[in-house]
Short mmCIF file of C-alpha atoms (C1' of nucleotides) in Angstrom, two decimals:
data_model
loop_
_atom_site.label_atom_id
_atom_site.label_comp_id
_atom_site.label_asym_id
_atom_site.label_seq_id
_atom_site.Cartn_x
_atom_site.Cartn_y
_atom_site.Cartn_z
CA MET A 1 52.30 103.71 2.20
CA THR A 2 49.50 105.79 3.68
CA VAL A 3 49.83 109.43 4.66
CA THR A 4 50.03 108.70 8.40
CA GLU A 5 52.65 106.04 7.88
CA ARG A 6 54.79 108.49 5.97
CA SER A 7 54.55 111.10 8.70
CA ARG A 8 55.45 108.49 11.28
CA ALA A 9 58.51 107.58 9.22
CA THR A 10 59.46 111.27 8.96
CA ARG A 11 59.22 111.75 12.71
CA GLU A 12 61.30 108.64 13.27
CA LYS A 13 64.01 109.88 10.89
CA LEU A 14 64.05 113.28 12.61
CA GLU A 15 64.28 111.75 16.08
CA ASP A 16 67.06 109.37 15.06
CA ALA A 17 68.94 112.25 13.44
CA ALA A 18 68.52 114.39 16.56
CA LEU A 19 70.22 111.71 18.64
CA ASN A 20 72.96 111.31 16.02
CA VAL A 21 73.70 115.04 16.02
CA LEU A 22 73.76 115.16 19.81
CA GLN A 23 76.20 112.27 19.78
CA ALA A 24 78.45 113.45 16.96
CA GLU A 25 78.40 117.23 17.31
CA GLY A 26 77.31 117.80 20.88
CA ILE A 27 74.74 120.17 22.33
CA ALA A 28 76.66 123.18 20.94
CA GLY A 29 76.39 121.81 17.39
CA LEU A 30 72.69 121.11 17.59
CA SER A 31 70.38 123.12 15.32
CA ALA A 32 67.21 122.56 13.33
CA ARG A 33 69.32 122.53 10.17
CA THR A 34 71.98 120.08 11.31
CA VAL A 35 69.27 117.66 12.42
CA ALA A 36 67.08 118.04 9.33
CA ASP A 37 70.05 117.67 6.99
CA ARG A 38 71.19 114.51 8.75
CA ALA A 39 67.65 113.14 8.54
CA GLY A 40 67.38 114.04 4.85
CA GLN A 41 64.23 115.97 5.71
CA ASN A 42 62.99 119.50 5.34
CA GLN A 43 63.92 121.80 8.18
CA ALA A 44 60.40 123.21 8.50
CA LEU A 45 59.04 119.75 9.36
CA ILE A 46 60.65 119.92 12.79
CA PHE A 47 58.47 122.87 13.72
CA TYR A 48 55.38 121.34 12.13
CA HIS A 49 55.75 118.09 14.09
CA TYR A 50 57.28 119.25 17.36
CA GLY A 51 56.70 123.00 17.60
CA THR A 52 60.26 123.72 18.68
CA LEU A 53 63.67 122.12 18.37
CA ALA A 54 63.55 121.34 22.10
CA GLY A 55 60.30 119.48 21.46
CA LEU A 56 62.05 117.19 18.99
CA ILE A 57 64.95 116.59 21.37
CA ASP A 58 62.51 115.75 24.11
CA ALA A 59 60.62 113.22 21.97
CA ALA A 60 63.85 111.68 20.68
CA CYS A 61 65.49 111.32 24.09
CA ARG A 62 62.39 109.96 25.79
CA ARG A 63 61.94 107.30 23.14
CA SER A 64 65.64 106.46 23.31
CA ALA A 65 65.50 106.14 27.09
CA GLU A 66 62.54 103.76 26.85
CA VAL A 67 64.30 101.58 24.31
CA SER A 68 67.65 101.60 26.14
CA THR A 69 66.27 100.76 29.55
CA ALA A 70 64.07 97.98 28.14
CA ARG A 71 67.16 96.43 26.55
CA TYR A 72 68.64 95.55 29.95
CA ARG A 73 65.52 94.95 32.01
CA ASP A 74 65.82 91.15 31.85
CA GLN A 75 69.55 91.11 32.51
CA LEU A 76 69.18 93.45 35.48
CA ALA A 77 66.32 91.38 36.90
CA ARG A 78 68.60 88.33 36.96
CA VAL A 79 71.41 90.13 38.86
CA ALA A 80 72.00 88.34 42.17
CA THR A 81 75.21 89.87 43.55
CA PHE A 82 77.15 93.13 43.33
CA ALA A 83 79.65 91.24 41.19
CA ASP A 84 76.80 90.47 38.78
CA LEU A 85 75.76 94.12 38.82
CA LEU A 86 79.32 95.20 38.04
CA ALA A 87 79.50 92.72 35.16
CA VAL A 88 76.12 93.71 33.71
CA GLY A 89 76.97 97.37 34.30
CA ARG A 90 80.20 96.94 32.39
CA ARG A 91 78.44 95.29 29.43
CA LEU A 92 75.65 97.85 29.55
CA HIS A 93 78.04 100.76 29.65
CA GLU A 94 80.18 99.35 26.84
CA GLN A 95 77.18 98.67 24.60
CA GLU A 96 75.37 101.95 25.28
CA ARG A 97 78.63 103.82 24.83
CA GLU A 98 79.10 102.26 21.40
CA LEU A 99 75.52 103.16 20.49
CA GLY A 100 76.38 106.72 21.57
CA ASN A 101 73.65 106.82 24.19
CA VAL A 102 75.93 107.66 27.11
CA ARG A 103 77.29 110.58 25.13
CA VAL A 104 73.78 111.76 24.30
CA MET A 105 72.91 111.67 28.01
CA ALA A 106 76.06 113.65 28.87
CA GLN A 107 75.30 116.30 26.24
CA LEU A 108 71.70 116.45 27.40
CA LEU A 109 72.84 117.06 30.98
CA ALA A 110 75.31 119.69 29.82
CA GLY A 111 72.54 121.53 27.98
CA ALA A 112 70.14 121.10 30.89
CA GLN A 113 72.25 123.56 32.91
CA GLN A 114 70.88 126.55 30.99
CA ASP A 115 67.76 125.29 29.25
CA ASP A 116 64.63 124.44 31.23
CA ALA A 117 63.14 122.36 28.43
CA LEU A 118 66.29 120.25 28.15
CA ALA A 119 66.42 119.98 31.93
CA ALA A 120 62.93 118.44 31.96
CA THR A 121 63.99 115.98 29.27
CA ALA A 122 67.15 115.10 31.17
CA ARG A 123 65.19 114.60 34.37
CA PHE A 124 62.86 112.19 32.58
CA CYS A 125 65.75 110.11 31.20
CA LEU A 126 67.55 110.09 34.54
CA GLU A 127 64.37 108.95 36.28
CA ARG A 128 63.88 106.23 33.69
CA TRP A 129 67.31 104.75 34.41
CA GLN A 130 66.80 105.26 38.12
CA GLY A 131 63.62 103.22 37.87
CA GLU A 132 65.61 100.29 36.43
CA ILE A 133 68.72 100.45 38.60
CA GLU A 134 67.26 101.35 41.98
CA PRO A 135 65.18 98.15 42.48
CA VAL A 136 68.22 96.01 41.64
CA VAL A 137 70.42 97.94 44.06
CA ARG A 138 67.68 97.78 46.71
CA ARG A 139 67.49 94.01 46.32
CA LEU A 140 71.26 93.64 46.63
CA LEU A 141 71.48 95.92 49.65
CA ARG A 142 68.87 93.87 51.50
CA ASP A 143 71.42 91.14 52.29
CA SER A 144 74.50 93.40 52.38
CA PRO A 145 76.24 95.15 55.27
CA LEU A 146 76.67 98.06 52.85
CA ALA A 147 73.05 98.91 53.60
CA LEU A 148 74.42 100.37 56.85
CA VAL A 149 76.24 103.00 54.81
CA VAL A 150 74.15 103.84 51.72
CA ASP A 151 70.56 103.52 50.58
CA ALA A 152 69.39 102.25 47.21
CA PRO A 153 68.22 105.54 45.62
CA ALA A 154 71.46 107.34 46.40
CA LEU A 155 73.70 104.46 45.31
CA ALA A 156 71.77 104.07 42.05
CA ARG A 157 72.21 107.78 41.31
CA THR A 158 75.90 107.58 42.14
CA ILE A 159 76.28 104.83 39.54
CA SER A 160 74.50 106.90 36.87
CA ALA A 161 76.54 110.01 37.66
CA GLY A 162 79.72 107.95 37.49
CA PHE A 163 78.93 106.72 33.99
CA VAL A 164 78.23 110.29 32.82
CA GLY A 165 81.43 111.63 34.35
CA ILE A 166 83.56 108.90 32.79
CA GLU A 167 81.95 109.51 29.39
CA LEU A 168 82.79 113.23 29.47
CA TYR A 169 86.32 112.46 30.57
CA GLU A 170 86.52 110.08 27.62
CA GLY A 171 86.13 112.90 25.08
CA ALA A 172 89.20 114.74 26.37
CA ASP A 173 91.37 111.83 27.53
CA PRO A 174 90.28 108.39 26.23
CA ASP A 175 93.14 106.45 27.85
CA GLY A 176 92.67 108.20 31.17
CA ALA A 177 88.93 107.48 31.09
CA ARG A 178 89.59 103.79 30.48
CA ASP A 179 91.92 103.66 33.48
CA ALA A 180 89.43 105.56 35.62
CA LEU A 181 86.63 103.15 34.71
CA GLU A 182 88.87 100.18 35.45
CA ALA A 183 89.74 101.63 38.88
CA LEU A 184 86.08 102.30 39.59
CA GLN A 185 85.18 98.69 38.76
CA ARG A 186 87.96 97.35 40.97
CA LEU A 187 86.88 99.53 43.88
CA GLY A 188 83.35 98.23 43.34
CA ALA A 189 84.70 94.72 43.58
CA VAL A 190 86.42 95.64 46.84
CA LEU A 191 83.15 96.95 48.25
CA GLU A 192 81.53 93.70 47.30
CA ALA A 193 84.18 91.86 49.28
CA ILE A 194 82.72 93.49 52.37
CA ASP A 195 79.81 91.09 51.92
CA ASP A 196 82.16 88.12 52.09
CA LEU A 197 83.73 89.35 55.33
CA GLY A 198 80.54 88.56 57.20
CA PRO A 199 80.50 89.72 60.83
CA VAL A 200 83.98 91.25 60.55
CA GLY A 201 82.84 93.44 57.66
CA ARG A 202 79.69 94.41 59.44
CA ARG A 203 81.70 95.44 62.52
CA ALA A 204 84.14 97.43 60.39
CA LEU A 205 81.25 99.19 58.65
CA ARG A 206 79.68 100.12 61.95
CA SER A 207 82.91 101.73 63.06
CA VAL A 208 83.14 103.59 59.74
CA LEU A 209 79.56 104.78 60.12
CA ARG A 210 80.33 106.15 63.58
CA ARG A 211 83.36 108.06 62.32
CA ALA A 212 81.60 109.32 59.17
CA GLY A 213 78.70 110.53 61.32
CA LYS A 214 81.05 112.26 63.76
CA SER A 215 83.00 114.06 61.03
CA ARG A 216 79.76 115.58 59.74
CA GLY A 217 78.80 116.73 63.22
CA GLU A 218 75.94 114.28 63.68
CA THR A 219 75.14 112.66 67.02
CA MET B 1 96.93 154.06 33.63
CA THR B 2 99.30 153.23 30.77
CA VAL B 3 98.22 151.68 27.48
CA THR B 4 99.53 148.21 28.33
CA GLU B 5 97.85 148.26 31.69
CA ARG B 6 94.54 149.03 30.08
CA SER B 7 94.89 146.20 27.61
CA ARG B 8 95.78 143.84 30.44
CA ALA B 9 92.63 144.94 32.27
CA THR B 10 90.56 144.38 29.11
CA ARG B 11 91.90 140.86 28.69
CA GLU B 12 91.21 140.12 32.34
CA LYS B 13 87.62 141.33 32.02
CA LEU B 14 87.12 139.23 28.89
CA GLU B 15 88.54 136.11 30.49
CA ASP B 16 86.48 136.52 33.64
CA ALA B 17 83.36 137.08 31.55
CA ALA B 18 84.13 133.98 29.45
CA LEU B 19 84.15 131.85 32.60
CA ASN B 20 80.97 133.51 33.84
CA VAL B 21 79.14 132.80 30.59
CA LEU B 22 80.33 129.19 30.58
CA GLN B 23 79.07 128.83 34.12
CA ALA B 24 75.75 130.63 33.75
CA GLU B 25 74.72 129.81 30.17
CA GLY B 26 76.72 126.72 29.32
CA ILE B 27 78.73 125.85 26.26
CA ALA B 28 75.62 126.16 24.05
CA GLY B 29 75.08 129.75 25.19
CA LEU B 30 78.65 130.81 24.57
CA SER B 31 79.30 133.40 21.85
CA ALA B 32 81.63 136.32 21.25
CA ARG B 33 78.69 138.66 21.89
CA THR B 34 77.49 137.10 25.16
CA VAL B 35 81.05 137.20 26.52
CA ALA B 36 81.82 140.75 25.37
CA ASP B 37 78.49 142.08 26.69
CA ARG B 38 79.09 140.50 30.08
CA ALA B 39 82.59 141.97 30.15
CA GLY B 40 81.30 145.41 29.13
CA GLN B 41 83.78 145.30 26.27
CA ASN B 42 83.64 145.54 22.51
CA GLN B 43 83.04 142.27 20.73
CA ALA B 44 85.84 142.88 18.20
CA LEU B 45 88.43 142.97 21.01
CA ILE B 46 88.09 139.23 21.49
CA PHE B 47 89.43 138.63 17.99
CA TYR B 48 92.10 141.30 18.34
CA HIS B 49 93.47 139.80 21.56
CA TYR B 50 92.86 136.09 21.08
CA GLY B 51 92.31 135.54 17.36
CA THR B 52 89.29 133.33 17.89
CA LEU B 53 86.64 132.78 20.53
CA ALA B 54 88.23 129.41 21.31
CA GLY B 55 91.49 131.26 21.96
CA LEU B 56 89.82 133.35 24.65
CA ILE B 57 88.22 130.29 26.25
CA ASP B 58 91.60 128.59 26.29
CA ALA B 59 93.33 131.51 27.99
CA ALA B 60 90.51 131.93 30.50
CA CYS B 61 90.31 128.26 31.45
CA ARG B 62 94.07 127.80 31.74
CA ARG B 63 94.39 130.78 34.04
CA SER B 64 91.44 129.58 36.08
CA ALA B 65 92.93 126.10 36.41
CA GLU B 66 96.22 127.54 37.65
CA VAL B 67 94.47 129.67 40.25
CA SER B 68 92.12 126.91 41.39
CA THR B 69 94.75 124.22 41.77
CA ALA B 70 97.08 126.59 43.62
CA ARG B 71 94.29 127.32 46.11
CA TYR B 72 94.39 123.76 47.49
CA ARG B 73 98.04 122.87 47.05
CA ASP B 74 98.88 123.43 50.72
CA GLN B 75 95.80 121.62 52.04
CA LEU B 76 96.43 118.66 49.76
CA ALA B 77 100.08 118.48 50.78
CA ARG B 78 99.02 118.10 54.42
CA VAL B 79 96.61 115.21 53.70
CA ALA B 80 97.77 112.14 55.65
CA THR B 81 94.90 109.64 55.33
CA PHE B 82 92.08 108.80 52.92
CA ALA B 83 89.73 110.30 55.50
CA ASP B 84 91.70 113.56 55.21
CA LEU B 85 91.48 113.37 51.42
CA LEU B 86 87.72 112.85 51.59
CA ALA B 87 87.37 115.83 53.92
CA VAL B 88 89.57 118.10 51.81
CA GLY B 89 87.87 116.81 48.66
CA ARG B 90 84.50 117.66 50.12
CA ARG B 91 85.57 121.21 51.04
CA LEU B 92 87.31 121.66 47.69
CA HIS B 93 84.30 120.43 45.74
CA GLU B 94 81.90 122.60 47.74
CA GLN B 95 84.03 125.72 47.33
CA GLU B 96 84.83 125.22 43.65
CA ARG B 97 81.22 124.38 42.97
CA GLU B 98 80.13 127.68 44.55
CA LEU B 99 82.71 129.53 42.48
CA GLY B 100 81.22 127.80 39.44
CA ASN B 101 84.49 126.18 38.47
CA VAL B 102 83.20 122.61 38.50
CA ARG B 103 80.41 123.66 36.18
CA VAL B 104 82.89 125.39 33.87
CA MET B 105 84.92 122.19 33.74
CA ALA B 106 81.82 120.14 32.94
CA GLN B 107 80.78 122.50 30.14
CA LEU B 108 84.31 122.51 28.80
CA LEU B 109 84.33 118.71 28.67
CA ALA B 110 80.90 118.69 27.00
CA GLY B 111 82.18 121.06 24.32
CA ALA B 112 85.42 119.12 23.95
CA GLN B 113 83.46 116.26 22.38
CA GLN B 114 83.08 118.11 19.07
CA ASP B 115 85.68 120.88 19.17
CA ASP B 116 89.40 120.09 18.96
CA ALA B 117 90.44 123.45 20.37
CA LEU B 118 88.19 123.02 23.40
CA ALA B 119 89.44 119.45 23.77
CA ALA B 120 93.02 120.70 24.06
CA THR B 121 91.94 123.23 26.67
CA ALA B 122 90.04 120.57 28.60
CA ARG B 123 93.03 118.23 28.49
CA PHE B 124 95.24 120.96 29.95
CA CYS B 125 92.85 121.62 32.83
CA LEU B 126 92.38 117.91 33.51
CA GLU B 127 96.15 117.42 33.56
CA ARG B 128 96.56 120.37 35.90
CA TRP B 129 94.21 118.80 38.46
CA GLN B 130 95.73 115.39 37.88
CA GLY B 131 99.12 116.88 38.73
CA GLU B 132 97.79 117.98 42.12
CA ILE B 133 95.69 114.97 43.06
CA GLU B 134 97.86 112.12 41.80
CA PRO B 135 100.87 112.71 44.12
CA VAL B 136 98.56 112.82 47.13
CA VAL B 137 96.82 109.60 46.12
CA ARG B 138 100.18 108.00 45.40
CA ARG B 139 101.40 108.90 48.87
CA LEU B 140 98.26 107.47 50.50
CA LEU B 141 98.37 104.27 48.47
CA ARG B 142 101.96 103.60 49.56
CA ASP B 143 100.79 102.41 53.00
CA SER B 144 97.41 101.07 51.92
CA PRO B 145 96.30 97.58 50.89
CA LEU B 146 94.18 99.35 48.27
CA ALA B 147 97.38 99.65 46.25
CA LEU B 148 96.82 96.00 45.37
CA VAL B 149 93.69 97.01 43.48
CA VAL B 150 94.24 100.46 41.96
CA ASP B 151 97.14 102.70 41.03
CA ALA B 152 97.45 106.41 41.76
CA PRO B 153 96.94 107.86 38.26
CA ALA B 154 93.76 105.87 37.65
CA LEU B 155 92.29 106.56 41.09
CA ALA B 156 93.03 110.29 40.76
CA ARG B 157 91.24 110.37 37.40
CA THR B 158 88.30 108.46 38.86
CA ILE B 159 87.96 111.15 41.52
CA SER B 160 87.98 113.94 38.91
CA ALA B 161 85.47 112.17 36.70
CA GLY B 162 83.23 111.60 39.72
CA PHE B 163 83.14 115.31 40.53
CA VAL B 164 82.26 116.16 36.92
CA GLY B 165 79.51 113.54 36.78
CA ILE B 166 77.94 114.71 40.03
CA GLU B 167 78.04 118.33 38.85
CA LEU B 168 76.17 117.51 35.64
CA TYR B 169 73.64 115.46 37.59
CA GLU B 170 73.20 118.50 39.83
CA GLY B 171 71.80 120.64 37.00
CA ALA B 172 68.95 118.24 36.32
CA ASP B 173 68.31 116.84 39.80
CA PRO B 174 69.91 118.84 42.65
CA ASP B 175 68.52 116.68 45.48
CA GLY B 176 69.53 113.47 43.72
CA ALA B 177 73.03 114.82 43.15
CA ARG B 178 73.40 115.67 46.82
CA ASP B 179 72.37 112.13 47.79
CA ALA B 180 74.72 110.64 45.19
CA LEU B 181 77.65 112.68 46.51
CA GLU B 182 76.83 111.67 50.06
CA ALA B 183 76.74 107.99 49.06
CA LEU B 184 80.05 108.39 47.21
CA GLN B 185 81.69 109.89 50.29
CA ARG B 186 80.36 107.12 52.53
CA LEU B 187 81.63 104.44 50.16
CA GLY B 188 84.99 106.19 50.19
CA ALA B 189 84.96 106.00 53.96
CA VAL B 190 84.24 102.27 53.72
CA LEU B 191 87.21 101.81 51.41
CA GLU B 192 89.34 103.62 53.93
CA ALA B 193 88.22 101.13 56.57
CA ILE B 194 90.04 98.47 54.57
CA ASP B 195 93.21 100.11 55.85
CA ASP B 196 92.11 99.58 59.43
CA LEU B 197 91.42 95.90 58.86
CA GLY B 198 95.14 95.20 58.53
CA PRO B 199 96.02 91.65 57.49
CA VAL B 200 92.36 90.64 57.20
CA GLY B 201 91.72 93.45 54.74
CA ARG B 202 94.80 92.59 52.76
CA ARG B 203 93.72 88.96 52.50
CA ALA B 204 90.23 90.00 51.41
CA LEU B 205 91.70 92.29 48.79
CA ARG B 206 93.89 89.53 47.39
CA SER B 207 90.85 87.30 46.99
CA VAL B 208 89.00 90.13 45.26
CA LEU B 209 91.93 90.71 42.96
CA ARG B 210 91.95 87.04 41.97
CA ARG B 211 88.24 87.04 41.19
CA ALA B 212 88.35 90.38 39.37
CA GLY B 213 91.24 89.10 37.27
CA LYS B 214 89.41 85.85 36.48
CA SER B 215 86.21 87.62 35.43
CA ARG B 216 88.18 89.64 32.89
CA GLY B 217 89.78 86.49 31.52
CA GLU B 218 93.28 87.26 32.78
CA THR B 219 95.62 84.59 34.09
"C1'" DG C 1 52.14 116.52 5.48
"C1'" DT C 2 55.56 118.41 2.87
"C1'" DC C 3 57.55 121.92 0.21
"C1'" DT C 4 59.79 126.78 -0.99
"C1'" DA C 5 60.55 131.22 0.42
"C1'" DT C 6 61.37 134.39 3.66
"C1'" DA C 7 61.30 137.09 7.87
"C1'" DA C 8 64.03 138.77 11.81
"C1'" DG C 9 67.72 138.21 14.25
"C1'" DA C 10 72.28 136.03 15.95
"C1'" DT C 11 76.89 134.40 14.71
"C1'" DG C 12 82.26 134.57 13.87
"C1'" DA C 13 85.22 137.43 11.94
"C1'" DT C 14 87.26 141.55 9.39
"C1'" DA C 15 88.23 146.56 7.62
"C1'" DG C 16 89.24 150.78 8.65
"C1'" DA C 17 88.52 155.17 11.42
"C1'" DC C 18 90.31 157.05 15.64
"C1'" DG D 1 94.17 149.21 21.58
"C1'" DT D 2 89.68 150.32 20.92
"C1'" DC D 3 85.89 151.69 18.31
"C1'" DT D 4 81.93 151.47 14.54
"C1'" DA D 5 80.30 149.38 10.67
"C1'" DT D 6 79.88 145.64 7.99
"C1'" DC D 7 80.46 140.86 5.69
"C1'" DA D 8 78.56 136.39 4.84
"C1'" DT D 9 76.58 132.93 7.10
"C1'" DC D 10 73.72 130.67 10.28
"C1'" DT D 11 69.78 130.68 13.57
"C1'" DT D 12 64.58 129.76 14.95
"C1'" DA D 13 60.38 130.08 13.23
"C1'" DT D 14 56.44 131.20 10.07
"C1'" DA D 15 53.45 131.92 5.62
"C1'" DG D 16 51.57 130.05 2.07
"C1'" DA D 17 51.80 127.08 -2.24
"C1'" DC D 18 51.11 122.29 -3.33
#
DNA sequence: GTCTATAAGATGATAGAC
DNA sequence: GTCTATCATCTTATAGAC
């Protein structure tokens, strides 16, 4: 094992540990010591390799976002209907939740409120997911009457925010979060049914659009 | 000013400051010192009055939840349609967001992941809001075909989780969060249109229900 | 690159004067 | 009830030996 290989292994252990701490102890439990201990590494190595603790978090979360998004790229590319998207989304959420990645994202966003460095990291991860989800949503909206109501960037962000909200709810009320997710999925299925209504759905949506516009004082 | 009045004033200052810190610096920036400094009070008073820092947070958040929920009780009671609920929800979210209460809730939920005391506090606040929203949703669902798809407790929790998710998104990407909220409101308006479709909507919903049930392997 | 040791300060919580 | 002073511990970060 050469010197550079060893340092690479050290960095990898530190980054993995950083994600583990974020997942298990939250942003409030994060410190150079908790991470280094979990990695089985010396605490001073964090500052040697990353300068600051935020630097390590940034590296860890960016790498994690790359890996996570790549994991579903193929599945998302094959999505053909909103029902497909719901099904893939459900699998994705379940799997990423078990890996702790949704929780990491939630903690990152919670910390981003006060910390500019964490905010930049969070923005990067959010954008990474947006880059995967938005094209799929855009493709689905092309043939859907729902395009009259929402655009792809906004809908993709709504989906991400929904996952984060459910995950936070989960920590305080696991049963309630499960019910909420189930309801969200069912409502998504209802929205998809609009597609199947054809001209009737399109007419209904137009009427909704008119009323929604009026209630916000638009012309 | 009697002795008891002064102590009541001290506790009030501490509790207000606790909420301010949670809102401005997040759960990671919370400490007995940051709270006491912001309150202009001695740090040791926190432990005299509440035993622990978590005790102060609990008292502060419970009081805040009582006040916040009471603020909208009348408006929520007068809600007659899902469109009304969306409108009230929008005003409520905007106002509570400006007061910082949505952010406090988000930070509380983020901290609840690792801290049992904070989790109990978060559960109380969540239940408090649930107690206000659920009856309204239940009332609306009574005359809606949507009742075929979701029940009141789950839908109420979905709404709460959505607000929390959007708020966290807001810290990292304010413009994106605004778009996501807008999309969410428009989709809500679409769901409400199901009501106006009458028998057609009901038939569409039944077909959705069948497919949703099948995809989850139910009979 | 990795280690020990340490600086300089923050943290939750307590003891005891007033 | 409120204050000062203090505890033991934890924090980020650095210096310097290896």
